[in-house]
Every structure is written in structure tokens, then in C-alpha cells.
PDB file of C-alpha atoms and ligand atoms in Angstrom:
ATOM      1  CA  GLY A  19      -4.129-231.805-119.148  1.00 76.00           C
ATOM      2  CA  ALA A  20      -6.285-228.727-118.024  1.00 94.00           C
ATOM      3  CA  ALA A  21      -4.653-225.527-117.183  1.00 97.00           C
ATOM      4  CA  ALA A  22      -7.810-224.403-115.770  1.00 98.00           C
ATOM      5  CA  ARG A  23     -11.257-225.599-115.492  1.00 98.00           C
ATOM      6  CA  ALA A  24     -14.785-224.319-114.403  1.00 98.00           C
ATOM      7  CA  THR A  25     -17.422-227.033-113.433  1.00 98.00           C
ATOM      8  CA  ASP A  26     -21.071-225.924-113.052  1.00 98.00           C
ATOM      9  CA  LEU A  27     -19.533-222.576-111.687  1.00 98.00           C
ATOM     10  CA  SER A  28     -22.371-220.029-111.013  1.00 98.00           C
ATOM     11  CA  LYS A  29     -22.026-216.547-110.153  1.00 98.00           C
ATOM     12  CA  VAL A  30     -24.885-214.485-108.822  1.00 98.00           C
ATOM     13  CA  TYR A  31     -24.320-210.958-107.549  1.00 97.00           C
ATOM     14  CA  GLY A  32     -26.984-209.174-105.231  1.00 94.00           C
ATOM     15  CA  GLU A  33     -30.372-210.794-103.841  1.00 92.00           C
ATOM     16  CA  GLY A  34     -34.157-210.103-104.059  1.00 93.00           C
ATOM     17  CA  GLU A  35     -35.170-208.111-106.799  1.00 93.00           C
ATOM     18  CA  THR A  36     -31.565-206.948-107.743  1.00 94.00           C
ATOM     19  CA  GLN A  37     -30.343-210.406-108.223  1.00 96.00           C
ATOM     20  CA  VAL A  38     -28.317-211.045-111.280  1.00 96.00           C
ATOM     21  CA  ILE A  39     -27.167-214.449-112.189  1.00 97.00           C
ATOM     22  CA  ALA A  40     -24.241-213.447-113.801  1.00 98.00           C
ATOM     23  CA  LEU A  41     -22.816-216.882-114.416  1.00 98.00           C
ATOM     24  CA  ASP A  42     -25.393-220.019-114.691  1.00 98.00           C
ATOM     25  CA  SER A  43     -23.716-223.571-114.196  1.00 98.00           C
ATOM     26  CA  VAL A  44     -20.654-222.807-116.606  1.00 98.00           C
ATOM     27  CA  SER A  45     -18.542-225.908-117.144  1.00 98.00           C
ATOM     28  CA  VAL A  46     -15.317-225.217-119.442  1.00 98.00           C
ATOM     29  CA  GLU A  47     -11.869-226.483-119.803  1.00 97.00           C
ATOM     30  CA  PHE A  48      -9.008-224.540-120.705  1.00 97.00           C
ATOM     31  CA  ARG A  49      -6.271-226.764-121.839  1.00 96.00           C
ATOM     32  CA  GLN A  50      -2.497-226.420-121.592  1.00 96.00           C
ATOM     33  CA  ALA A  51      -0.807-224.799-124.679  1.00 96.00           C
ATOM     34  CA  GLU A  52      -4.207-223.751-126.337  1.00 96.00           C
ATOM     35  CA  PHE A  53      -5.368-219.971-127.431  1.00 97.00           C
ATOM     36  CA  THR A  54      -9.358-219.767-126.194  1.00 97.00           C
ATOM     37  CA  ALA A  55     -11.139-216.696-126.999  1.00 97.00           C
ATOM     38  CA  ILE A  56     -14.137-215.661-125.132  1.00 98.00           C
ATOM     39  CA  MET A  57     -16.992-213.916-126.937  1.00 97.00           C
ATOM     40  CA  GLY A  58     -20.574-212.882-126.463  1.00 96.00           C
ATOM     41  CA  PRO A  59     -22.758-209.499-125.964  1.00 95.00           C
ATOM     42  CA  SER A  60     -21.987-207.002-123.249  1.00 95.00           C
ATOM     43  CA  GLY A  61     -23.346-208.325-119.944  1.00 96.00           C
ATOM     44  CA  SER A  62     -23.497-212.113-120.851  1.00 97.00           C
ATOM     45  CA  GLY A  63     -20.514-212.634-118.324  1.00 97.00           C
ATOM     46  CA  LYS A  64     -17.093-212.814-120.103  1.00 96.00           C
ATOM     47  CA  SER A  65     -15.599-210.736-117.570  1.00 95.00           C
ATOM     48  CA  THR A  66     -17.377-212.273-114.563  1.00 97.00           C
ATOM     49  CA  LEU A  67     -15.923-215.836-115.755  1.00 97.00           C
ATOM     50  CA  MET A  68     -12.604-214.234-116.232  1.00 97.00           C
ATOM     51  CA  HIS A  69     -12.391-212.719-112.502  1.00 96.00           C
ATOM     52  CA  CYS A  70     -14.022-216.222-111.037  1.00 97.00           C
ATOM     53  CA  MET A  71     -11.044-218.250-112.630  1.00 97.00           C
ATOM     54  CA  ALA A  72      -8.542-215.774-112.113  1.00 96.00           C
ATOM     55  CA  GLY A  73      -9.581-215.663-108.382  1.00 95.00           C
ATOM     56  CA  LEU A  74     -10.384-212.281-108.246  1.00 94.00           C
ATOM     57  CA  ASP A  75     -14.278-212.757-107.502  1.00 94.00           C
ATOM     58  CA  THR A  76     -15.455-215.482-105.376  1.00 95.00           C
ATOM     59  CA  ILE A  77     -17.666-218.115-107.094  1.00 97.00           C
ATOM     60  CA  SER A  78     -21.382-218.805-105.534  1.00 97.00           C
ATOM     61  CA  SER A  79     -21.244-222.328-106.360  1.00 98.00           C
ATOM     62  CA  GLY A  80     -19.453-224.988-108.210  1.00 98.00           C
ATOM     63  CA  SER A  81     -15.791-225.431-108.745  1.00 98.00           C
ATOM     64  CA  ALA A  82     -13.079-223.327-110.512  1.00 98.00           C
ATOM     65  CA  ARG A  83      -9.619-224.629-110.493  1.00 98.00           C
ATOM     66  CA  ILE A  84      -6.545-223.416-111.608  1.00 97.00           C
ATOM     67  CA  GLY A  85      -4.186-226.903-112.374  1.00 95.00           C
ATOM     68  CA  ASP A  86      -5.229-228.968-109.867  1.00 93.00           C
ATOM     69  CA  VAL A  87      -5.693-226.479-107.318  1.00 96.00           C
ATOM     70  CA  GLU A  88      -9.242-225.299-106.188  1.00 97.00           C
ATOM     71  CA  LEU A  89      -9.794-221.797-105.643  1.00 97.00           C
ATOM     72  CA  THR A  90     -12.672-221.939-103.181  1.00 94.00           C
ATOM     73  CA  THR A  91     -10.498-223.832-100.903  1.00 96.00           C
ATOM     74  CA  LEU A  92      -8.006-221.047-100.558  1.00 96.00           C
ATOM     75  CA  LYS A  93      -8.329-218.285 -97.966  1.00 94.00           C
ATOM     76  CA  ASP A  94      -6.836-214.693 -99.056  1.00 93.00           C
ATOM     77  CA  LYS A  95      -3.767-215.241 -98.492  1.00 95.00           C
ATOM     78  CA  LYS A  96      -3.161-218.308-100.626  1.00 95.00           C
ATOM     79  CA  LEU A  97      -5.322-216.982-103.112  1.00 95.00           C
ATOM     80  CA  THR A  98      -2.911-213.803-103.592  1.00 94.00           C
ATOM     81  CA  GLN A  99       0.045-215.906-103.489  1.00 93.00           C
ATOM     82  CA  LEU A 100      -1.749-218.256-106.329  1.00 95.00           C
ATOM     83  CA  ARG A 101      -2.463-215.302-108.664  1.00 94.00           C
ATOM     84  CA  ARG A 102       1.340-214.006-108.357  1.00 92.00           C
ATOM     85  CA  ASP A 103       2.765-217.342-109.087  1.00 92.00           C
ATOM     86  CA  LYS A 104       0.358-219.108-111.530  1.00 95.00           C
ATOM     87  CA  ILE A 105      -1.482-216.662-113.527  1.00 96.00           C
ATOM     88  CA  GLY A 106      -0.852-213.851-116.020  1.00 95.00           C
ATOM     89  CA  PHE A 107      -2.990-210.775-116.887  1.00 96.00           C
ATOM     90  CA  ILE A 108      -2.912-208.531-119.665  1.00 95.00           C
ATOM     91  CA  PHE A 109      -5.634-205.439-119.877  1.00 94.00           C
ATOM     92  CA  GLN A 110      -6.893-203.456-122.202  1.00 93.00           C
ATOM     93  CA  ALA A 111      -5.119-200.229-120.955  1.00 94.00           C
ATOM     94  CA  PHE A 112      -1.593-201.395-121.033  1.00 94.00           C
ATOM     95  CA  ASN A 113      -1.193-200.643-116.924  1.00 95.00           C
ATOM     96  CA  LEU A 114       2.800-199.866-117.452  1.00 97.00           C
ATOM     97  CA  LEU A 115       4.437-197.929-114.720  1.00 97.00           C
ATOM     98  CA  PRO A 116       5.661-195.054-116.637  1.00 97.00           C
ATOM     99  CA  THR A 117       8.796-194.491-114.494  1.00 98.00           C
ATOM    100  CA  LEU A 118      10.117-198.140-115.423  1.00 98.00           C
ATOM    101  CA  ASN A 119      11.670-198.855-118.731  1.00 98.00           C
ATOM    102  CA  ALA A 120      10.353-201.899-120.523  1.00 97.00           C
ATOM    103  CA  LEU A 121      12.317-204.435-118.978  1.00 97.00           C
ATOM    104  CA  GLU A 122      11.658-203.520-115.461  1.00 97.00           C
ATOM    105  CA  ASN A 123       8.024-203.368-116.274  1.00 97.00           C
ATOM    106  CA  ILE A 124       8.506-206.638-117.586  1.00 97.00           C
ATOM    107  CA  THR A 125       9.990-208.266-114.446  1.00 96.00           C
ATOM    108  CA  LEU A 126       8.205-205.821-111.821  1.00 95.00           C
ATOM    109  CA  PRO A 127       5.724-208.642-110.901  1.00 92.00           C
ATOM    110  CA  MET A 128       8.502-210.976-110.234  1.00 92.00           C
ATOM    111  CA  ASP A 129      10.624-208.566-108.155  1.00 93.00           C
ATOM    112  CA  ILE A 130       7.679-207.897-105.959  1.00 90.00           C
ATOM    113  CA  ALA A 131       7.048-211.750-105.467  1.00 88.00           C
ATOM    114  CA  GLY A 132      10.810-212.004-104.685  1.00 91.00           C
ATOM    115  CA  ARG A 133      11.441-214.357-107.570  1.00 90.00           C
ATOM    116  CA  LYS A 134      14.188-214.539-109.930  1.00 90.00           C
ATOM    117  CA  ALA A 135      13.450-214.384-113.592  1.00 85.00           C
ATOM    118  CA  ASP A 136      14.959-217.293-115.512  1.00 91.00           C
ATOM    119  CA  GLN A 137      17.328-215.249-118.010  1.00 94.00           C
ATOM    120  CA  ALA A 138      17.107-218.098-120.727  1.00 93.00           C
ATOM    121  CA  TRP A 139      13.320-217.702-120.756  1.00 92.00           C
ATOM    122  CA  LEU A 140      12.915-213.855-120.248  1.00 94.00           C
ATOM    123  CA  ASP A 141      15.457-213.808-123.381  1.00 93.00           C
ATOM    124  CA  GLN A 142      13.037-216.042-125.419  1.00 92.00           C
ATOM    125  CA  VAL A 143       9.980-214.255-124.107  1.00 92.00           C
ATOM    126  CA  VAL A 144      11.510-210.881-125.352  1.00 93.00           C
ATOM    127  CA  ALA A 145      12.402-212.547-128.892  1.00 91.00           C
ATOM    128  CA  THR A 146       8.936-214.009-129.104  1.00 88.00           C
ATOM    129  CA  VAL A 147       7.115-210.652-128.559  1.00 89.00           C
ATOM    130  CA  GLY A 148       9.690-208.531-130.570  1.00 90.00           C
ATOM    131  CA  LEU A 149      11.006-206.377-128.182  1.00 92.00           C
ATOM    132  CA  ALA A 150      14.753-206.830-128.592  1.00 89.00           C
ATOM    133  CA  GLY A 151      16.306-203.123-128.885  1.00 91.00           C
ATOM    134  CA  ARG A 152      13.629-201.768-126.849  1.00 95.00           C
ATOM    135  CA  LEU A 153      14.300-203.272-123.337  1.00 96.00           C
ATOM    136  CA  LYS A 154      15.759-199.744-122.291  1.00 97.00           C
ATOM    137  CA  HIS A 155      12.770-197.486-123.346  1.00 98.00           C
ATOM    138  CA  ARG A 156      10.238-196.067-121.430  1.00 98.00           C
ATOM    139  CA  PRO A 157       6.500-196.527-122.237  1.00 97.00           C
ATOM    140  CA  ASN A 158       5.781-193.243-123.289  1.00 97.00           C
ATOM    141  CA  GLN A 159       8.812-193.674-125.735  1.00 97.00           C
ATOM    142  CA  LEU A 160       6.887-196.817-127.226  1.00 96.00           C
ATOM    143  CA  SER A 161       4.121-196.995-129.501  1.00 95.00           C
ATOM    144  CA  GLY A 162       0.913-198.473-127.903  1.00 95.00           C
ATOM    145  CA  GLY A 163       1.415-201.581-129.768  1.00 94.00           C
ATOM    146  CA  GLN A 164       4.981-201.809-128.371  1.00 95.00           C
ATOM    147  CA  GLN A 165       3.505-200.820-124.790  1.00 96.00           C
ATOM    148  CA  GLN A 166       1.092-203.686-125.040  1.00 94.00           C
ATOM    149  CA  ARG A 167       3.869-206.178-126.239  1.00 95.00           C
ATOM    150  CA  VAL A 168       5.686-205.307-123.039  1.00 96.00           C
ATOM    151  CA  ALA A 169       2.689-206.185-121.110  1.00 96.00           C
ATOM    152  CA  VAL A 170       2.401-209.551-122.880  1.00 95.00           C
ATOM    153  CA  ALA A 171       6.003-210.366-121.706  1.00 95.00           C
ATOM    154  CA  ARG A 172       5.373-209.024-118.413  1.00 96.00           C
ATOM    155  CA  ALA A 173       2.451-211.708-118.301  1.00 95.00           C
ATOM    156  CA  LEU A 174       4.659-214.566-119.727  1.00 94.00           C
ATOM    157  CA  ALA A 175       7.837-213.623-117.592  1.00 94.00           C
ATOM    158  CA  GLY A 176       7.013-215.661-114.538  1.00 91.00           C
ATOM    159  CA  GLN A 177       5.948-218.681-116.649  1.00 91.00           C
ATOM    160  CA  PRO A 178       2.599-218.614-115.391  1.00 94.00           C
ATOM    161  CA  GLU A 179       0.226-221.692-115.659  1.00 95.00           C
ATOM    162  CA  ILE A 180      -2.448-219.459-117.781  1.00 97.00           C
ATOM    163  CA  ILE A 181      -2.654-215.754-119.073  1.00 97.00           C
ATOM    164  CA  PHE A 182      -6.285-214.174-119.004  1.00 97.00           C
ATOM    165  CA  ALA A 183      -6.301-211.295-121.535  1.00 97.00           C
ATOM    166  CA  ASP A 184      -9.037-208.962-121.204  1.00 95.00           C
ATOM    167  CA  GLU A 185      -9.906-206.950-124.405  1.00 95.00           C
ATOM    168  CA  PRO A 186      -6.176-206.608-125.331  1.00 95.00           C
ATOM    169  CA  THR A 187      -6.479-204.958-128.470  1.00 95.00           C
ATOM    170  CA  GLY A 188      -9.144-202.540-127.322  1.00 94.00           C
ATOM    171  CA  ASN A 189      -7.132-199.771-127.326  1.00 93.00           C
ATOM    172  CA  LEU A 190      -5.069-200.564-130.270  1.00 93.00           C
ATOM    173  CA  ASP A 191      -5.308-199.619-134.164  1.00 94.00           C
ATOM    174  CA  SER A 192      -5.827-202.497-136.332  1.00 94.00           C
ATOM    175  CA  ARG A 193      -2.220-202.957-137.338  1.00 93.00           C
ATOM    176  CA  SER A 194      -0.694-202.825-134.128  1.00 91.00           C
ATOM    177  CA  GLY A 195      -3.610-205.030-132.463  1.00 93.00           C
ATOM    178  CA  ALA A 196      -2.451-207.320-135.514  1.00 94.00           C
ATOM    179  CA  GLU A 197       0.838-207.666-134.252  1.00 91.00           C
ATOM    180  CA  VAL A 198       0.236-208.277-130.430  1.00 92.00           C
ATOM    181  CA  LEU A 199      -2.319-211.245-131.429  1.00 95.00           C
ATOM    182  CA  GLY A 200       0.418-212.675-133.525  1.00 93.00           C
ATOM    183  CA  PHE A 201       2.734-212.539-130.805  1.00 91.00           C
ATOM    184  CA  LEU A 202      -0.017-213.956-128.235  1.00 94.00           C
ATOM    185  CA  ARG A 203      -0.430-216.899-130.912  1.00 94.00           C
ATOM    186  CA  ASN A 204       3.512-217.319-131.020  1.00 91.00           C
ATOM    187  CA  SER A 205       3.539-217.584-127.049  1.00 91.00           C
ATOM    188  CA  VAL A 206       0.980-220.226-127.461  1.00 95.00           C
ATOM    189  CA  ARG A 207       2.606-222.214-130.297  1.00 93.00           C
ATOM    190  CA  GLU A 208       6.408-221.683-129.450  1.00 90.00           C
ATOM    191  CA  LEU A 209       6.344-221.063-125.854  1.00 90.00           C
ATOM    192  CA  GLY A 210       3.378-223.633-125.114  1.00 94.00           C
ATOM    193  CA  GLN A 211       1.675-220.806-122.913  1.00 95.00           C
ATOM    194  CA  THR A 212      -1.894-221.389-122.153  1.00 97.00           C
ATOM    195  CA  ILE A 213      -4.136-218.050-122.802  1.00 98.00           C
ATOM    196  CA  VAL A 214      -7.639-217.037-122.406  1.00 98.00           C
ATOM    197  CA  MET A 215      -8.446-213.918-124.212  1.00 98.00           C
ATOM    198  CA  VAL A 216     -12.055-211.869-123.623  1.00 97.00           C
ATOM    199  CA  THR A 217     -12.925-209.843-127.087  1.00 95.00           C
ATOM    200  CA  HIS A 218     -15.752-208.201-128.748  1.00 90.00           C
ATOM    201  CA  ASP A 219     -13.675-208.509-132.092  1.00 92.00           C
ATOM    202  CA  PRO A 220     -14.160-211.148-134.574  1.00 93.00           C
ATOM    203  CA  VAL A 221     -10.754-210.496-135.928  1.00 94.00           C
ATOM    204  CA  ALA A 222      -8.990-210.854-132.564  1.00 95.00           C
ATOM    205  CA  ALA A 223     -11.198-214.038-131.998  1.00 95.00           C
ATOM    206  CA  SER A 224      -9.487-215.259-135.634  1.00 95.00           C
ATOM    207  CA  TYR A 225      -6.256-215.904-133.902  1.00 96.00           C
ATOM    208  CA  SER A 226      -7.362-218.348-131.265  1.00 96.00           C
ATOM    209  CA  ASP A 227      -7.807-222.072-131.396  1.00 96.00           C
ATOM    210  CA  ARG A 228     -11.066-222.116-130.386  1.00 96.00           C
ATOM    211  CA  VAL A 229     -14.012-219.441-129.538  1.00 97.00           C
ATOM    212  CA  VAL A 230     -16.226-220.113-126.991  1.00 97.00           C
ATOM    213  CA  PHE A 231     -19.594-217.880-126.937  1.00 97.00           C
ATOM    214  CA  LEU A 232     -21.249-216.581-123.873  1.00 98.00           C
ATOM    215  CA  ALA A 233     -25.212-215.629-123.696  1.00 98.00           C
ATOM    216  CA  ASP A 234     -26.945-214.772-120.469  1.00 98.00           C
ATOM    217  CA  GLY A 235     -24.049-216.549-118.430  1.00 98.00           C
ATOM    218  CA  ARG A 236     -24.220-219.668-120.065  1.00 98.00           C
ATOM    219  CA  ILE A 237     -22.255-221.063-122.700  1.00 98.00           C
ATOM    220  CA  VAL A 238     -24.037-221.333-125.973  1.00 97.00           C
ATOM    221  CA  ASP A 239     -21.858-222.265-128.755  1.00 95.00           C
ATOM    222  CA  GLU A 240     -17.976-223.377-129.176  1.00 95.00           C
ATOM    223  CA  LEU A 241     -15.808-223.300-132.111  1.00 93.00           C
ATOM    224  CA  ARG A 242     -12.619-224.687-132.893  1.00 90.00           C
ATOM    225  CA  GLY A 243     -10.222-224.917-135.645  1.00 73.00           C
ATOM    226  CA  PRO A 244      -6.406-224.425-136.482  1.00 57.00           C
ATOM    227  CA  THR A 245      -7.247-220.963-136.193  1.00 58.00           C
ATOM    228  CA  ALA A 246     -10.937-220.358-135.497  1.00 53.00           C
ATOM    229  CA  ASP A 247     -11.296-218.625-138.597  1.00 52.00           C
ATOM    230  CA  SER A 248     -14.806-218.839-139.360  1.00 51.00           C
ATOM    231  CA  VAL A 249     -15.867-216.186-136.514  1.00 55.00           C
TER     232      VAL A 249
HETATM  233  P1  ADP B  16     -19.650-208.976-119.871  1.00 69.62           P
HETATM  234  O1  ADP B  16     -17.896-208.809-119.348  1.00 69.62           O
HETATM  235  O2  ADP B  16     -19.895-210.186-121.070  1.00 69.62           O
HETATM  236  O3  ADP B  16     -19.912-207.494-120.454  1.00 69.62           O
HETATM  237  P2  ADP B  16     -20.062-209.075-117.066  1.00 69.62           P
HETATM  238  O4  ADP B  16     -19.447-210.706-116.325  1.00 69.62           O
HETATM  239  O5  ADP B  16     -19.382-207.854-116.843  1.00 69.62           O
HETATM  240  O6  ADP B  16     -20.424-209.018-118.491  1.00 69.62           O
HETATM  241  O7  ADP B  16     -21.454-209.084-116.268  1.00 69.62           O
HETATM  242  C1  ADP B  16     -22.545-209.930-116.147  1.00 69.62           C
HETATM  243  C2  ADP B  16     -23.780-210.050-115.445  1.00 69.62           C
HETATM  244  O8  ADP B  16     -23.335-209.718-114.233  1.00 69.62           O
HETATM  245  C3  ADP B  16     -24.442-208.476-116.126  1.00 69.62           C
HETATM  246  O9  ADP B  16     -25.693-208.413-116.043  1.00 69.62           O
HETATM  247  C4  ADP B  16     -23.507-207.289-115.007  1.00 69.62           C
HETATM  248  O10 ADP B  16     -24.431-206.176-115.022  1.00 69.62           O
HETATM  249  C5  ADP B  16     -23.769-208.099-113.994  1.00 69.62           C
HETATM  250  N1  ADP B  16     -22.483-207.922-112.758  1.00 69.62           N
HETATM  251  C6  ADP B  16     -21.119-207.579-113.005  1.00 69.62           C
HETATM  252  N2  ADP B  16     -20.376-207.322-112.217  1.00 69.62           N
HETATM  253  C7  ADP B  16     -21.441-207.018-111.147  1.00 69.62           C
HETATM  254  C8  ADP B  16     -21.333-206.517-109.644  1.00 69.62           C
HETATM  255  N3  ADP B  16     -20.119-206.257-109.225  1.00 69.62           N
HETATM  256  N4  ADP B  16     -22.438-206.249-109.126  1.00 69.62           N
HETATM  257  C9  ADP B  16     -23.895-206.464-109.881  1.00 69.62           C
HETATM  258  N5  ADP B  16     -23.902-207.054-111.142  1.00 69.62           N
HETATM  259  C10 ADP B  16     -22.735-207.373-111.662  1.00 69.62           C
HETATM  260  P1  ADP B  17       3.735-199.921-134.561  1.00 69.62           P
HETATM  261  O1  ADP B  17       2.592-199.246-135.426  1.00 69.62           O
HETATM  262  O2  ADP B  17       4.702-200.630-134.711  1.00 69.62           O
HETATM  263  O3  ADP B  17       3.312-199.891-133.017  1.00 69.62           O
HETATM  264  P2  ADP B  17       4.298-197.088-134.713  1.00 69.62           P
HETATM  265  O4  ADP B  17       4.418-196.870-136.204  1.00 69.62           O
HETATM  266  O5  ADP B  17       3.599-196.261-133.770  1.00 69.62           O
HETATM  267  O6  ADP B  17       4.581-198.526-134.386  1.00 69.62           O
HETATM  268  O7  ADP B  17       5.737-196.540-134.443  1.00 69.62           O
HETATM  269  C1  ADP B  17       7.044-196.728-135.544  1.00 69.62           C
HETATM  270  C2  ADP B  17       8.116-196.644-134.858  1.00 69.62           C
HETATM  271  O8  ADP B  17       8.517-195.460-133.856  1.00 69.62           O
HETATM  272  C3  ADP B  17       8.596-197.590-133.543  1.00 69.62           C
HETATM  273  O9  ADP B  17       9.430-198.689-133.517  1.00 69.62           O
HETATM  274  C4  ADP B  17       8.630-196.950-132.377  1.00 69.62           C
HETATM  275  O10 ADP B  17       9.991-197.137-131.782  1.00 69.62           O
HETATM  276  C5  ADP B  17       8.656-195.674-132.355  1.00 69.62           C
HETATM  277  N1  ADP B  17       8.080-194.684-131.743  1.00 69.62           N
HETATM  278  C6  ADP B  17       6.723-194.658-131.743  1.00 69.62           C
HETATM  279  N2  ADP B  17       6.183-193.680-130.489  1.00 69.62           N
HETATM  280  C7  ADP B  17       7.202-193.430-130.389  1.00 69.62           C
HETATM  281  C8  ADP B  17       7.455-191.991-129.381  1.00 69.62           C
HETATM  282  N3  ADP B  17       6.164-191.938-128.634  1.00 69.62           N
HETATM  283  N4  ADP B  17       8.497-191.749-128.650  1.00 69.62           N
HETATM  284  C9  ADP B  17       9.586-192.659-129.382  1.00 69.62           C
HETATM  285  N5  ADP B  17       9.757-193.415-130.385  1.00 69.62           N
HETATM  286  C10 ADP B  17       8.384-193.718-130.960  1.00 69.62           C
END
């Protein structure tokens, strides 16, 4: 089944002379346990697509669904709740809280939501992203790669329907980046997580199952492979 789906999704910013069609009738499906990379030139609509699918931005027309929930039918409060319960986020800047240790950072969103993390799942997540033995460390006691792995674990902790990752390796050297990408792929393979990743980097995209290319707000190409090696 589809973890998320856009159907004829359009997004227009501004009006009149300053109008920008950021997304022009985009239809795309993100299947469960699939790792999709979204590539395309700057300004092609990658961030807008991610923000619309994650309920961070309203859409102008068409449909955006997470699971079987149509985002356009939700009022602000329900949308916030859906983001909290169904969606994981990973950013380029790791966005960890410096005063909390790794484990506290990982469970923070669930603590805020008043949800109790499933301990067996947490153990599996921590093992999957290679953080055992680092849980008591604060962010400034961890390398960049390790900090991003904490952010990956934080996104996974609540067993979200889908994770959106925005240039997750943008601040990492190539070796740490490769590690993080390996752990993202492991979480798709071993934990069945669905991941959508925006990236400029063909090496990063090569870790995915499928690459969707955007240009001028439209999907212009799609590659699929065991890993989409041919990018
Ligand atoms: P990408 O992530 O591929 O670089 P974006 O989704 O950020 O592209 O932008 C797509 C288009 O929409 C660009 O032309 C950009 O200038 C425009 N755009 C994005 N956000 C806004 C905004 N808040 N207001 C007006 N135009 C925007
Ligand atoms: P990687 O390249 O695997 O991300 P590094 O080579 O930067 O990691 O770091 C190697 C080891 O040194 C890591 O396992 C980490 O525990 C430790 N380390 C890195 N940065 C710091 C730091 N600022 N404070 C304490 N320990 C650190």
C-alpha cells in the first residue's frame, strides 16, 4: 500500500506578476518500506513537495494523503496531531537539543506528545542506527555523523507512517554521510520504514530504491532499482 500519495498536487505562491507555480499537478506515490530520493535543480519544487506532503504547507489544488488521511480535510489542530503521530523529520542541521543527551533527544518528540516509546522498538532503533554505547552523550560529545544518527533514531522512535529527510547528509563529510545513508537504508530494510529524502547528491540518491526527478514543478523522470545505482 501507499504510505503517502500526491494526486494532481499543485502549489502556487503569490499572485499576479509575482505568481510562482512551485508544483504543477504532481502525482506520486510513496510505498510502504520504500526509500525514495527526490532530486532536481534548485527551485524545482523539492522542498515544496516535501512540505505539502508533510502538512507543513497548504496545497493550492489536488490531493495529499498520509496513509488514508486527506491532509486538505484537516484543521490546524488535527494537522499538528497528524504530524506528531504519523510523520518523522530529519533536517540538514541536526536540530538536537544541546542540553539533552542522545536518548533524551531521541524520545523528546514522544515525551512532548505524551506517548510512551515502545522499549523493544527503541532498542531495535538504537541498534539499527549504531548508537548503542552513545546514549548518555550530549550532542557536543558526538561527531556530526553520530549526531545525525541520533536525529535518525528520533525520527524512527515513534514508528511514523513516513519519514521526510531534507538533505540529511548536507552537513556531513562523505564518510559520515555514507554511514548515515547506510543506517537510513537499514531502517527501510530491517524496520520496514518508509523514507522520502530530498538530496542534491547523486551518491546519497544511490542508497535509495527509487529516484524521482523534479524540474519546474513537474516530475520529469523516475529511476528504480535494487538501489538506484545508475544516478
Ligand atoms: P527546491 O527545494 O527544489 O529548491 P522549492 O520548493 O524551494 O525548490 O521552490 C520551488 C519554487 O517555489 C521556486 O521558484 C521558489 O522560488 C518558489 N517558492 C518556494 N517557497 C516560496 C514562498 N514561500 N513564497 C514564494 N515562492 C516560493
Ligand atoms: P565519525 O567519522 O564516525 O562520525 P569521528 O571520526 O568524528 O566519527 O569520531 C571518532 C570517535 O570520536 C567517535 O566514535 C566519537 O565517539 C568520538 N568523538 C568525535 N567527536 C567527539 C567530541 N567532540 N567529543 C567527544 N568525542 C568525540
